[in-house]
PDB file of C-alpha atoms in Angstrom:
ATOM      1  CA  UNK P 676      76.904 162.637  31.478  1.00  0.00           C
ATOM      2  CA  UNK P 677      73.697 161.257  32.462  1.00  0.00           C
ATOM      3  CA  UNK P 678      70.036 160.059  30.377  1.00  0.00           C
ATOM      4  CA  UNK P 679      66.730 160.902  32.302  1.00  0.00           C
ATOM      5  CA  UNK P 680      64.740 157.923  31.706  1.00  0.00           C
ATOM      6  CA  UNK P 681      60.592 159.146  31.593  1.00  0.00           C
ATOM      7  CA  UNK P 682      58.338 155.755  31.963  1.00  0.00           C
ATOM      8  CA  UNK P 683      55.670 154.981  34.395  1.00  0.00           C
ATOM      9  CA  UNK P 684      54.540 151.211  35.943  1.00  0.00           C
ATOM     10  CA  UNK P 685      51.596 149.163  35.602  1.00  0.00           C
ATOM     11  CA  UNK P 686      50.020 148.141  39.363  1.00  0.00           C
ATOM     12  CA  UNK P 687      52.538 145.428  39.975  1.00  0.00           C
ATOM     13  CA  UNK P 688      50.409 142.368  41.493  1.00  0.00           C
ATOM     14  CA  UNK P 689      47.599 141.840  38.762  1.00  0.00           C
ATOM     15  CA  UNK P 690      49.085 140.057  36.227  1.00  0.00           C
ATOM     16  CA  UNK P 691      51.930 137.750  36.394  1.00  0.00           C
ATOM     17  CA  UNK P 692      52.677 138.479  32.402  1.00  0.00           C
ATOM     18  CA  UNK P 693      52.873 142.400  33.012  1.00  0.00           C
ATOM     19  CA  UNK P 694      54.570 142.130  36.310  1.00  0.00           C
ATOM     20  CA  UNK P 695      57.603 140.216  34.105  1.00  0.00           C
ATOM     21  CA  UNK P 696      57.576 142.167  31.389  1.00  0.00           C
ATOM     22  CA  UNK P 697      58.251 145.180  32.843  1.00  0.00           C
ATOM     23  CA  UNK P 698      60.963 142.962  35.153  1.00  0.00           C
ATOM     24  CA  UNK P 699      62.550 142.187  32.216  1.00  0.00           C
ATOM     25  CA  UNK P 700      62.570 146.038  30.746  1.00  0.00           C
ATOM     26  CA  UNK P 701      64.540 147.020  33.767  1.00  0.00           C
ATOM     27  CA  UNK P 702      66.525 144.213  33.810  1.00  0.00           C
ATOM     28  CA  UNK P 703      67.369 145.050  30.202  1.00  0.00           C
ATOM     29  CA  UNK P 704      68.071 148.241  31.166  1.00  0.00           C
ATOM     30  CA  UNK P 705      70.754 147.488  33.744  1.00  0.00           C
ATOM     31  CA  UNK P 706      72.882 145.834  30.993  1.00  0.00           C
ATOM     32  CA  UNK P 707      73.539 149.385  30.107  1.00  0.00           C
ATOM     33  CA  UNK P 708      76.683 150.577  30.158  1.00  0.00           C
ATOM     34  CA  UNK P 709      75.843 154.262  31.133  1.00  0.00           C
ATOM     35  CA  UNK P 710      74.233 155.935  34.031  1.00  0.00           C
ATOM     36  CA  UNK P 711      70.551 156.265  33.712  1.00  0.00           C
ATOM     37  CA  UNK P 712      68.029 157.859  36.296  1.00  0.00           C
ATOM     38  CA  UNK P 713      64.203 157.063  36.411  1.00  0.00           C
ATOM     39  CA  UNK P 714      61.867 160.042  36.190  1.00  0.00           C
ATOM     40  CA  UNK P 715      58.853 157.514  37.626  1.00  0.00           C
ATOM     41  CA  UNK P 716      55.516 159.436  37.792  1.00  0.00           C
ATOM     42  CA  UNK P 717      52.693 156.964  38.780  1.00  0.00           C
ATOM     43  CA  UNK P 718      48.844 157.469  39.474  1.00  0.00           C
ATOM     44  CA  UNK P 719      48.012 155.476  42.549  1.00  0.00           C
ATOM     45  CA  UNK P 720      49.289 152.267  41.028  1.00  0.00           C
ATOM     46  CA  UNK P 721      49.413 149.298  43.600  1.00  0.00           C
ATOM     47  CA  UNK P 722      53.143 147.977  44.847  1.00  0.00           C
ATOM     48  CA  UNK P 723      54.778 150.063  42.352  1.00  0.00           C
ATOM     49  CA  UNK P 724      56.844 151.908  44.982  1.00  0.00           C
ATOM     50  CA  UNK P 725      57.728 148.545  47.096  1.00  0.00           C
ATOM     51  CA  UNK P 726      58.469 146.946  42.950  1.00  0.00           C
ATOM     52  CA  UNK P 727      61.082 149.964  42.268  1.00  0.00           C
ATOM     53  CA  UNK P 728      62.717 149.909  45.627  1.00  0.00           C
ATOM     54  CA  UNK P 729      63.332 145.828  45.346  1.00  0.00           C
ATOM     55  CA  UNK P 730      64.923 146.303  42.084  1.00  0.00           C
ATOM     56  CA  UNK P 731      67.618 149.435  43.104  1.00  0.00           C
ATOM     57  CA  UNK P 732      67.231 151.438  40.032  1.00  0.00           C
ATOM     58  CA  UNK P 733      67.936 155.358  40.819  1.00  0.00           C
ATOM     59  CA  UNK P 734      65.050 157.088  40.294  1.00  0.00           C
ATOM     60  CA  UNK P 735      62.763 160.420  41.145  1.00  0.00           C
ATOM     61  CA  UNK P 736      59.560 159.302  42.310  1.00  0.00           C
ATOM     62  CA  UNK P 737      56.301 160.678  41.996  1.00  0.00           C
ATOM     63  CA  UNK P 738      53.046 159.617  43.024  1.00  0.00           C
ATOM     64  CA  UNK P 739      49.637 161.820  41.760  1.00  0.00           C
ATOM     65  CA  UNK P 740      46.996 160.714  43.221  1.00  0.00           C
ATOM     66  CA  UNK P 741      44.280 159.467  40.643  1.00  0.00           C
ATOM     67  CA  UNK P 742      41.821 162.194  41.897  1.00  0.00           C
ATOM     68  CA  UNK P 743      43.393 164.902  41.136  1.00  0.00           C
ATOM     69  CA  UNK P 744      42.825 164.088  37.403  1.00  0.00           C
ATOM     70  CA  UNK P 745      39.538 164.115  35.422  1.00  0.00           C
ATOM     71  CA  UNK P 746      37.169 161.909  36.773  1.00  0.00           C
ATOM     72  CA  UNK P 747      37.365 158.670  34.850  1.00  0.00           C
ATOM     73  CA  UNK P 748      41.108 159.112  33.960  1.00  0.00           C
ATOM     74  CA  UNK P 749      43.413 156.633  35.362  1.00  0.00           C
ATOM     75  CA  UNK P 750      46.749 158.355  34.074  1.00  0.00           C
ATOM     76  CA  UNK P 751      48.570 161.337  32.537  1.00  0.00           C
ATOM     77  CA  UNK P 752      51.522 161.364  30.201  1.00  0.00           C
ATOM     78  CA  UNK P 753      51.568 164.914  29.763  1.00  0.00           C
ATOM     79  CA  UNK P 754      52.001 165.464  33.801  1.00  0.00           C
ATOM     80  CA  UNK P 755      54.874 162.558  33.654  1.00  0.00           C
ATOM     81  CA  UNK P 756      56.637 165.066  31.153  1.00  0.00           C
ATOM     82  CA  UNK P 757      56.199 167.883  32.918  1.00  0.00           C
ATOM     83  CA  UNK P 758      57.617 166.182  36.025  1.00  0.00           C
ATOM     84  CA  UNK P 759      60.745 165.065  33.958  1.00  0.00           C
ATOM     85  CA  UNK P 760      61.380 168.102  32.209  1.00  0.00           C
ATOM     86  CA  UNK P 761      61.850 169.659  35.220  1.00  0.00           C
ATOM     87  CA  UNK P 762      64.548 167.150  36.545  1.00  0.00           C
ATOM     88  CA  UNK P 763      66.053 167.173  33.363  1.00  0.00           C
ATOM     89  CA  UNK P 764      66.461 170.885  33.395  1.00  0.00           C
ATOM     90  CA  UNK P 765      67.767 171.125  37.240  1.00  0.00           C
ATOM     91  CA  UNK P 766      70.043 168.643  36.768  1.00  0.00           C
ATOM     92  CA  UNK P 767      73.185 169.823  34.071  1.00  0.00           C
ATOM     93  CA  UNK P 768      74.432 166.342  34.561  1.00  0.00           C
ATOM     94  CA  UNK P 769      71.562 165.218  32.135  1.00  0.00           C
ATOM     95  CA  UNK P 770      72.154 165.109  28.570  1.00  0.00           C
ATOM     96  CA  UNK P 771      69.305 162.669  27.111  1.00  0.00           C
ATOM     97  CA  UNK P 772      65.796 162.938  27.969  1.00  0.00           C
ATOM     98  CA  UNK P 773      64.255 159.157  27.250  1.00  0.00           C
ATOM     99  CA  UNK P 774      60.709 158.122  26.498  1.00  0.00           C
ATOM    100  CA  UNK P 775      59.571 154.496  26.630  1.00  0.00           C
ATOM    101  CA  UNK P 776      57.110 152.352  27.731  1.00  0.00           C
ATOM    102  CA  UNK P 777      57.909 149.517  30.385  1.00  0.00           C
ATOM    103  CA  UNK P 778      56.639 146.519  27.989  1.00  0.00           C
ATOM    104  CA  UNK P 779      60.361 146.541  25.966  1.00  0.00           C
ATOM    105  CA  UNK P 780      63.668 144.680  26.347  1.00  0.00           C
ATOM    106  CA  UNK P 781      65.964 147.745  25.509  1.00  0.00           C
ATOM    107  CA  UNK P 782      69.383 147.073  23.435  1.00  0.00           C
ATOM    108  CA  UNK P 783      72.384 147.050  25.663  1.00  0.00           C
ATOM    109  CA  UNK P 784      74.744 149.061  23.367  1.00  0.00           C
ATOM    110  CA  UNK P 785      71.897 151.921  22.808  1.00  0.00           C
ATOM    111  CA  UNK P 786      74.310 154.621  23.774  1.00  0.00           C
ATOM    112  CA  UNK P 787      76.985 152.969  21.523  1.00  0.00           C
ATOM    113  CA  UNK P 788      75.311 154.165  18.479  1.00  0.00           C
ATOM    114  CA  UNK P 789      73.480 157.099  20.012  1.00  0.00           C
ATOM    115  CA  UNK P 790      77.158 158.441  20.804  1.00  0.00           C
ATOM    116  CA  UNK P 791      78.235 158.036  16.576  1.00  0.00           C
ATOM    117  CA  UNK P 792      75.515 160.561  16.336  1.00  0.00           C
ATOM    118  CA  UNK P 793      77.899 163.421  15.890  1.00  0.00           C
ATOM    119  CA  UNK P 794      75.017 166.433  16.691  1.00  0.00           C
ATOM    120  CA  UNK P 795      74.479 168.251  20.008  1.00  0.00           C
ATOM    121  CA  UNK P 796      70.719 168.157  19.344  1.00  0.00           C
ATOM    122  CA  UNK P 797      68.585 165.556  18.013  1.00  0.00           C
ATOM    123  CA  UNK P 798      65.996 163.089  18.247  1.00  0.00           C
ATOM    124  CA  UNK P 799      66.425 159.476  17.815  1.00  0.00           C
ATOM    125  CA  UNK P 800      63.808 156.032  17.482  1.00  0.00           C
ATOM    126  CA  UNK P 801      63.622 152.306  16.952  1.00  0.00           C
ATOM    127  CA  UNK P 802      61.219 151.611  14.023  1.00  0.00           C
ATOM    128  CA  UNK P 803      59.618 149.216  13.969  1.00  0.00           C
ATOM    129  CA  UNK P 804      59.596 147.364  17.208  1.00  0.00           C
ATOM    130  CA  UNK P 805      60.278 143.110  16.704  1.00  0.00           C
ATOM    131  CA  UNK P 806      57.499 142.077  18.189  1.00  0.00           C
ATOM    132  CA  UNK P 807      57.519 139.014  21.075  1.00  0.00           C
ATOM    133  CA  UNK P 808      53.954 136.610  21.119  1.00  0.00           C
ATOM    134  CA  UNK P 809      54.033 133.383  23.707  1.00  0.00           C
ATOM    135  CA  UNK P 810      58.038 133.915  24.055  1.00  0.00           C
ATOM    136  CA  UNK P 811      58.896 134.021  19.983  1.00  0.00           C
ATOM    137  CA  UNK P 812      59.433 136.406  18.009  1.00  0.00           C
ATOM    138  CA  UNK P 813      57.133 137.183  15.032  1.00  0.00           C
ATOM    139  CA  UNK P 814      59.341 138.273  12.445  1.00  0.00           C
ATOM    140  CA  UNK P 815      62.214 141.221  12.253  1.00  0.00           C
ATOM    141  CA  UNK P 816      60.702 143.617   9.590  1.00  0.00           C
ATOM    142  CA  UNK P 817      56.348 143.987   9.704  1.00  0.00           C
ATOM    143  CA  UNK P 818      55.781 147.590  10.247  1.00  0.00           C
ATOM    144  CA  UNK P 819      53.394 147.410  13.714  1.00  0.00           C
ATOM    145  CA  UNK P 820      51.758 150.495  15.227  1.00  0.00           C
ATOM    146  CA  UNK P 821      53.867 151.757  17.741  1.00  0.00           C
ATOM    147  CA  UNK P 822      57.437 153.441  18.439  1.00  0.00           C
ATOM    148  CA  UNK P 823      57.888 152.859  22.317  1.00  0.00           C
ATOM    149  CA  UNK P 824      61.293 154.012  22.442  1.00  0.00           C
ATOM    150  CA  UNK P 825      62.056 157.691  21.839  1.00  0.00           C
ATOM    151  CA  UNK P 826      65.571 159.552  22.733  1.00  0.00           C
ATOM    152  CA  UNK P 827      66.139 163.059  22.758  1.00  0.00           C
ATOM    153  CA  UNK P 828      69.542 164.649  23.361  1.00  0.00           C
ATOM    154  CA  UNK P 829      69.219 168.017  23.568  1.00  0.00           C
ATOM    155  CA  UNK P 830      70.527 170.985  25.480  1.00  0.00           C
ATOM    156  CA  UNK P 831      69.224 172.756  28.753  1.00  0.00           C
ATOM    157  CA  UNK P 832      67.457 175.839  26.476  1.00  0.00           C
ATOM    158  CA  UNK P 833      65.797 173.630  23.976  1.00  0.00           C
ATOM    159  CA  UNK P 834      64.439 171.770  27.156  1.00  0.00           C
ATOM    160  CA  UNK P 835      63.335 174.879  28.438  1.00  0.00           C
ATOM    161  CA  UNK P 836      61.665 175.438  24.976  1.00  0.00           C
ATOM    162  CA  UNK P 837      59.940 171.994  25.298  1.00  0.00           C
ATOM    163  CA  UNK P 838      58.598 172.838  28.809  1.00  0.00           C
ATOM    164  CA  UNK P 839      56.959 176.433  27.269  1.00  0.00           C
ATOM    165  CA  UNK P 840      55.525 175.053  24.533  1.00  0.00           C
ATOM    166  CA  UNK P 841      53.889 172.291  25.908  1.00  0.00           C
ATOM    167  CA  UNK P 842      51.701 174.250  28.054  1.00  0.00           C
ATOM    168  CA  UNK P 843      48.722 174.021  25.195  1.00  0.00           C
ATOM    169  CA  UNK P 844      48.856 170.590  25.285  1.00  0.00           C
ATOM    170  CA  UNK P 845      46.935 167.377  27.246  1.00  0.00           C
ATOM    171  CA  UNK P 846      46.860 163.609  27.259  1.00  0.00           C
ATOM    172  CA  UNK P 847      45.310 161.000  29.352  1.00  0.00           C
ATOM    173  CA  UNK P 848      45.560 157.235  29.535  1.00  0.00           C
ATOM    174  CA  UNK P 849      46.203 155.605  25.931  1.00  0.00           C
ATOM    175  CA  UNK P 850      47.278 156.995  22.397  1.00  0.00           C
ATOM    176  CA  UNK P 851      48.699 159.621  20.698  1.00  0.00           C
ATOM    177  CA  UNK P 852      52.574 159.408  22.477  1.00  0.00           C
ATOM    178  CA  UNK P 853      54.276 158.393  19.491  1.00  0.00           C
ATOM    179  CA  UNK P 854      52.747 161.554  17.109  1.00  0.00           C
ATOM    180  CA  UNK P 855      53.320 163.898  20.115  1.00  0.00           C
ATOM    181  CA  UNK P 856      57.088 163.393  20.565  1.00  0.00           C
ATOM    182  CA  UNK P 857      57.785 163.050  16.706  1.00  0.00           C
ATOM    183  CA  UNK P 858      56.093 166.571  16.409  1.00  0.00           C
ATOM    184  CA  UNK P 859      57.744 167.903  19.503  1.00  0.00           C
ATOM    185  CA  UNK P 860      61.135 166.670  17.219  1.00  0.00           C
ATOM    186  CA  UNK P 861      60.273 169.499  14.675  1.00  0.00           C
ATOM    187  CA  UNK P 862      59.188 171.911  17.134  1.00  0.00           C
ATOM    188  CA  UNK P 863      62.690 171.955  18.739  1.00  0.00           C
ATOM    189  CA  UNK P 864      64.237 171.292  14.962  1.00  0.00           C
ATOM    190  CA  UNK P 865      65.716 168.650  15.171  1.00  0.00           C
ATOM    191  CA  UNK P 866      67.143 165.892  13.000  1.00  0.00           C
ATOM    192  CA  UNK P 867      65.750 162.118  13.359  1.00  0.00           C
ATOM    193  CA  UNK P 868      67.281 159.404  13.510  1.00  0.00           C
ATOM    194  CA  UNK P 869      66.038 155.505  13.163  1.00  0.00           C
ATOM    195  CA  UNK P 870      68.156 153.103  14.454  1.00  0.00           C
ATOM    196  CA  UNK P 871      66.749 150.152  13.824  1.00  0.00           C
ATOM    197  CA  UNK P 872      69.651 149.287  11.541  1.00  0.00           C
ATOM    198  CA  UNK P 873      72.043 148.349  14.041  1.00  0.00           C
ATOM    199  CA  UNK P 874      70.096 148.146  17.439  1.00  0.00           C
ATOM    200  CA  UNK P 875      66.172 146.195  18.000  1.00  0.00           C
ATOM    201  CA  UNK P 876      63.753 146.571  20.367  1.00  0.00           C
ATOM    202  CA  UNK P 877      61.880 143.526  21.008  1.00  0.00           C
ATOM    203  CA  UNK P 878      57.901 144.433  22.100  1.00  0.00           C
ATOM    204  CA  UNK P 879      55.502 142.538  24.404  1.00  0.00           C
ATOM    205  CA  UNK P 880      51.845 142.583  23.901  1.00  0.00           C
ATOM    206  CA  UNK P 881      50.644 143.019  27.388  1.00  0.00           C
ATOM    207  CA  UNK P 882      47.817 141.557  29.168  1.00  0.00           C
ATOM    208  CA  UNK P 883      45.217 144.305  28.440  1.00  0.00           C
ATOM    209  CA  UNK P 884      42.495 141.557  29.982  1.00  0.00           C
ATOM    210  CA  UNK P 885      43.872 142.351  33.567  1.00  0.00           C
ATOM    211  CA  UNK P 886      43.200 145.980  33.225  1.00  0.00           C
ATOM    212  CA  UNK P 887      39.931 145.994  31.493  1.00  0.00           C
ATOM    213  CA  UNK P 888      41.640 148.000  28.696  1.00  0.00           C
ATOM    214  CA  UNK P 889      39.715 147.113  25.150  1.00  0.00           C
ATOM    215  CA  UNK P 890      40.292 148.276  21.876  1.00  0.00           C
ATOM    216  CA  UNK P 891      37.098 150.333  22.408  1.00  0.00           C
ATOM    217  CA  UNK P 892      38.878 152.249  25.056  1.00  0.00           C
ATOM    218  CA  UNK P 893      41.839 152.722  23.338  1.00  0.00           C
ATOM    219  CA  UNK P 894      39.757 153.964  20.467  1.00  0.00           C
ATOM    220  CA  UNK P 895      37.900 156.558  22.558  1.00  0.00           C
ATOM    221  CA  UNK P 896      41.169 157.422  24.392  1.00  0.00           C
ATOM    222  CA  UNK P 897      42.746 158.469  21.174  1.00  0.00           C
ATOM    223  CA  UNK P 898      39.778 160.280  20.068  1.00  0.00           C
ATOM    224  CA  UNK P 899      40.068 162.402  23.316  1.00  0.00           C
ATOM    225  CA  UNK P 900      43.626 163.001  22.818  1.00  0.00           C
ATOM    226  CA  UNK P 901      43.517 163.662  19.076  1.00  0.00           C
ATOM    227  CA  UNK P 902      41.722 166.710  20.254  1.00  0.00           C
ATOM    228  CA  UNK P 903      43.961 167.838  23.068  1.00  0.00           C
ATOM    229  CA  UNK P 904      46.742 167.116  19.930  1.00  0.00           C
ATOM    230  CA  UNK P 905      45.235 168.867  17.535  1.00  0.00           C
ATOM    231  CA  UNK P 906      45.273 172.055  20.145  1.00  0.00           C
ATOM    232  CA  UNK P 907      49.374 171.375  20.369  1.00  0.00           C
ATOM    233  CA  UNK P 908      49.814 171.359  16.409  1.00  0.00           C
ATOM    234  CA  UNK P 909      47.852 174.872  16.126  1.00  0.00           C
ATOM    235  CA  UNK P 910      49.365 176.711  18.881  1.00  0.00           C
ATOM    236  CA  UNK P 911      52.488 175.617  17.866  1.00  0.00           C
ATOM    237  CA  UNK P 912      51.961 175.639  13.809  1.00  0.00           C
ATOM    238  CA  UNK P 913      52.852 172.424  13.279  1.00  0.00           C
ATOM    239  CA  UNK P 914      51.100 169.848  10.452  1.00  0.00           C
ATOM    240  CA  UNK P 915      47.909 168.955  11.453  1.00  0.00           C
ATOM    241  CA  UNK P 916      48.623 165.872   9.326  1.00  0.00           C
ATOM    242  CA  UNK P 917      50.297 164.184  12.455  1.00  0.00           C
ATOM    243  CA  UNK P 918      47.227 163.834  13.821  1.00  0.00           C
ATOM    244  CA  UNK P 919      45.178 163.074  10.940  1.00  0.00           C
ATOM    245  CA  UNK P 920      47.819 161.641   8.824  1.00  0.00           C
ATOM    246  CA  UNK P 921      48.541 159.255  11.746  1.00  0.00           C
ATOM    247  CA  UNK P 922      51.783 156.689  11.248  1.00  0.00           C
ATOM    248  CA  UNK P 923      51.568 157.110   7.113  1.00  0.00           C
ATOM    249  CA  UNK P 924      52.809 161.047   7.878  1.00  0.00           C
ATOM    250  CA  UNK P 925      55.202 159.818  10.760  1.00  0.00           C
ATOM    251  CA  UNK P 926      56.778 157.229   8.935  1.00  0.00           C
ATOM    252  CA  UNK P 927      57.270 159.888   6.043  1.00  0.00           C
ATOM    253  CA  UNK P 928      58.813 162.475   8.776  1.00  0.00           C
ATOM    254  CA  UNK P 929      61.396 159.883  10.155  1.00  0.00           C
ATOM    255  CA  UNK P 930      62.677 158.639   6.764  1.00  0.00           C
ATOM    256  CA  UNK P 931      66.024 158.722   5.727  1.00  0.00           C
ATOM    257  CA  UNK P 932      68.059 157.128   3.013  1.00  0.00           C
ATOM    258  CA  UNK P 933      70.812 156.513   5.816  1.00  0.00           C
ATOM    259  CA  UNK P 934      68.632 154.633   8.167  1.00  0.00           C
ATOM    260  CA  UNK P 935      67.609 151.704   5.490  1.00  0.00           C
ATOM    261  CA  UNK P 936      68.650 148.371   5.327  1.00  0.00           C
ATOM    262  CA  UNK P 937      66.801 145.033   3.606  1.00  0.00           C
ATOM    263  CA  UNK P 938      64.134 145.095   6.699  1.00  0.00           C
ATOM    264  CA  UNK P 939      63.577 148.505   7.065  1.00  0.00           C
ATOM    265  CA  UNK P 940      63.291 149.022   3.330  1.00  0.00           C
ATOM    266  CA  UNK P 941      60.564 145.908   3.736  1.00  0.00           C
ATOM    267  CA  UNK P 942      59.188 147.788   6.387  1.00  0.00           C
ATOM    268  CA  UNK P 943      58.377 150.574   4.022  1.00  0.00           C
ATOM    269  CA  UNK P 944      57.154 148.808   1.557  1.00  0.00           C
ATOM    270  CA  UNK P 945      54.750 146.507   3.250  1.00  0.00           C
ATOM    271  CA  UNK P 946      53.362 149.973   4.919  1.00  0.00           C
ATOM    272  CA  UNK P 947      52.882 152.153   2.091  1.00  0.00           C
ATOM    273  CA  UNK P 948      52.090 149.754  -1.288  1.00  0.00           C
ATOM    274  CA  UNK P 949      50.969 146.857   0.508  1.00  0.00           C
ATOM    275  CA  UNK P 950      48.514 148.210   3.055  1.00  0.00           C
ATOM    276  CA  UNK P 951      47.059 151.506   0.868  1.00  0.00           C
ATOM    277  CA  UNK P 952      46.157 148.670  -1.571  1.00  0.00           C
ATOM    278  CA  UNK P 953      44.482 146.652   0.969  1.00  0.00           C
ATOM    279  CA  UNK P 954      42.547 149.710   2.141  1.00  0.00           C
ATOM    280  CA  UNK P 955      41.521 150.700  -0.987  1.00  0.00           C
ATOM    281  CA  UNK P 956      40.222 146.926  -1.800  1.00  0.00           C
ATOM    282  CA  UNK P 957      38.289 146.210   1.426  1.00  0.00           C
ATOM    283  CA  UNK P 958      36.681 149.859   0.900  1.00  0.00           C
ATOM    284  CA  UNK P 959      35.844 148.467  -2.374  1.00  0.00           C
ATOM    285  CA  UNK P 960      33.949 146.056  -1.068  1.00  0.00           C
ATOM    286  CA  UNK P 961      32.385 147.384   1.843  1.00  0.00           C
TER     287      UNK P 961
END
């Protein structure tokens, strides 16, 4: 059996940080013992194409060019998905359907504990990512915004499922991934696993100055997208609390007694006591 890998490059060239980083994620990825494909849709990105050939990974490669979306927009993950659903569902070698960004060092025994996962269908994380500053890590257990690393096994009909429903549904450039997936997770019914117990991801912060990508746009992107989201959760009567509710609601959807250990359980508890309080105290003040 094979994984479809979804995950799309940064213009190789502009940044020595970002141009290793996402080295290094495919390098991590070739530890793998198991036969992974890369469903690679880019926007116009610069020496992406002559980056992936260098490094012989298998891949389907896709190239839309940047105006043929909105003007403005500089990419789509929505039209990635729909690109690797489509390999996914032509191919009946394929039995996981992979989501991550390309700023990760992946665990090599991944599929070692995916595979104890005795289910046909299900969805499976890493939370919370270890996060890597100026080559050290930060510490194992702070709960940081993001889940970059997203694995669904699931069979050919619930993938056609995922291609229908997904038809109300939009996203460009930053945000919103992470709360779309877990959602898409329920839609198909499935069980979630975190397996940050026995496997890490470790997380680089990229070099956002190279790309002229603030907080401010991330902020509007995700206001953008919330709405596009919000659209998905309707159609498909789903809580619109993983939109509003943001990571408090998703960390409540992925918990499960099963998944803890001392750094996951620290996770929790820095998240949900720690920062409400520190909310409610610097609202206080304001």
């Amino acid at each position: 059996m094979k994984a479809l890998w979804l995950v799309s490059f940064r213009p190789i060239g502009k940044s020595k940080i970002n141009d290793f980083y996402q080295s290094t994620f495919i390098e991590s990825i070739k530890l793998i013992n198991f036969d992974i494909k890369f469903s690679l849709t880019q926007f116009d990105e610069e020496n992406v194409k002559e980056f992936v050939e260098k490094k012989r990974i298998s891949n389907f490669y896709t190239n839309i060019p940047k105006t043929n979306l909105p003007k403005g927009k500089k990419y789509s993950n929505k039209i990635m998905l729909d690109y690797g659903l489509d390999q996914f569902i032509n191919d009946d070698e394929f039995e996981y359907l992979i989501y991550s960004t390309a700023d990760i060092i992946v665990p090599y025994n991944l599929f070692d504990e995916l595979k104890k996962i005795k289910l046909d269908n299900f969805c499976a994380l890493i939370y919370p990512n270890i996060h890597v500053t100026n080559g050290r890590i930060r510490n194992s257990f702070w709960p940081h915004y993001g889940i970059d690393l997203i694995i669904f096994k699931i069979s050919k009909k619930k993938a056609i499922y995922f291609k229908e429903i997904i038809k109300s549904y939009n996203q460009y450039d930053w945000g919103i991934n992470e709360n779309f997936y877990l959602s898409v997770a329920e839609a198909l019914n499935l069980k979630i696993f975190n397996l940050f117990k026995n496997v890490n991801v470790l997380k680089f912060d990229n070099d956002f100055k190279a790309f002229t990508e603030d907080r401010n746009w991330q902020i509007n992107c995700w206001k953008e997208n919330k709405n596009y989201f919000l659209n998905f959760l309707n159609q498909n009567r789903l809580s619109k609390l993983y939109a509003h509710g943001s990571y408090y609601y998703l960390l409540y959807k992925i918990f499960n007694f099963k998944d803890l250990n001392f750094n996951l359980a620290l996770a929790y508890m820095i998240f949900y006591p720690y920062n409400l309080i520190k909310k409610f105290i610097n609202k206080v003040l304001k």
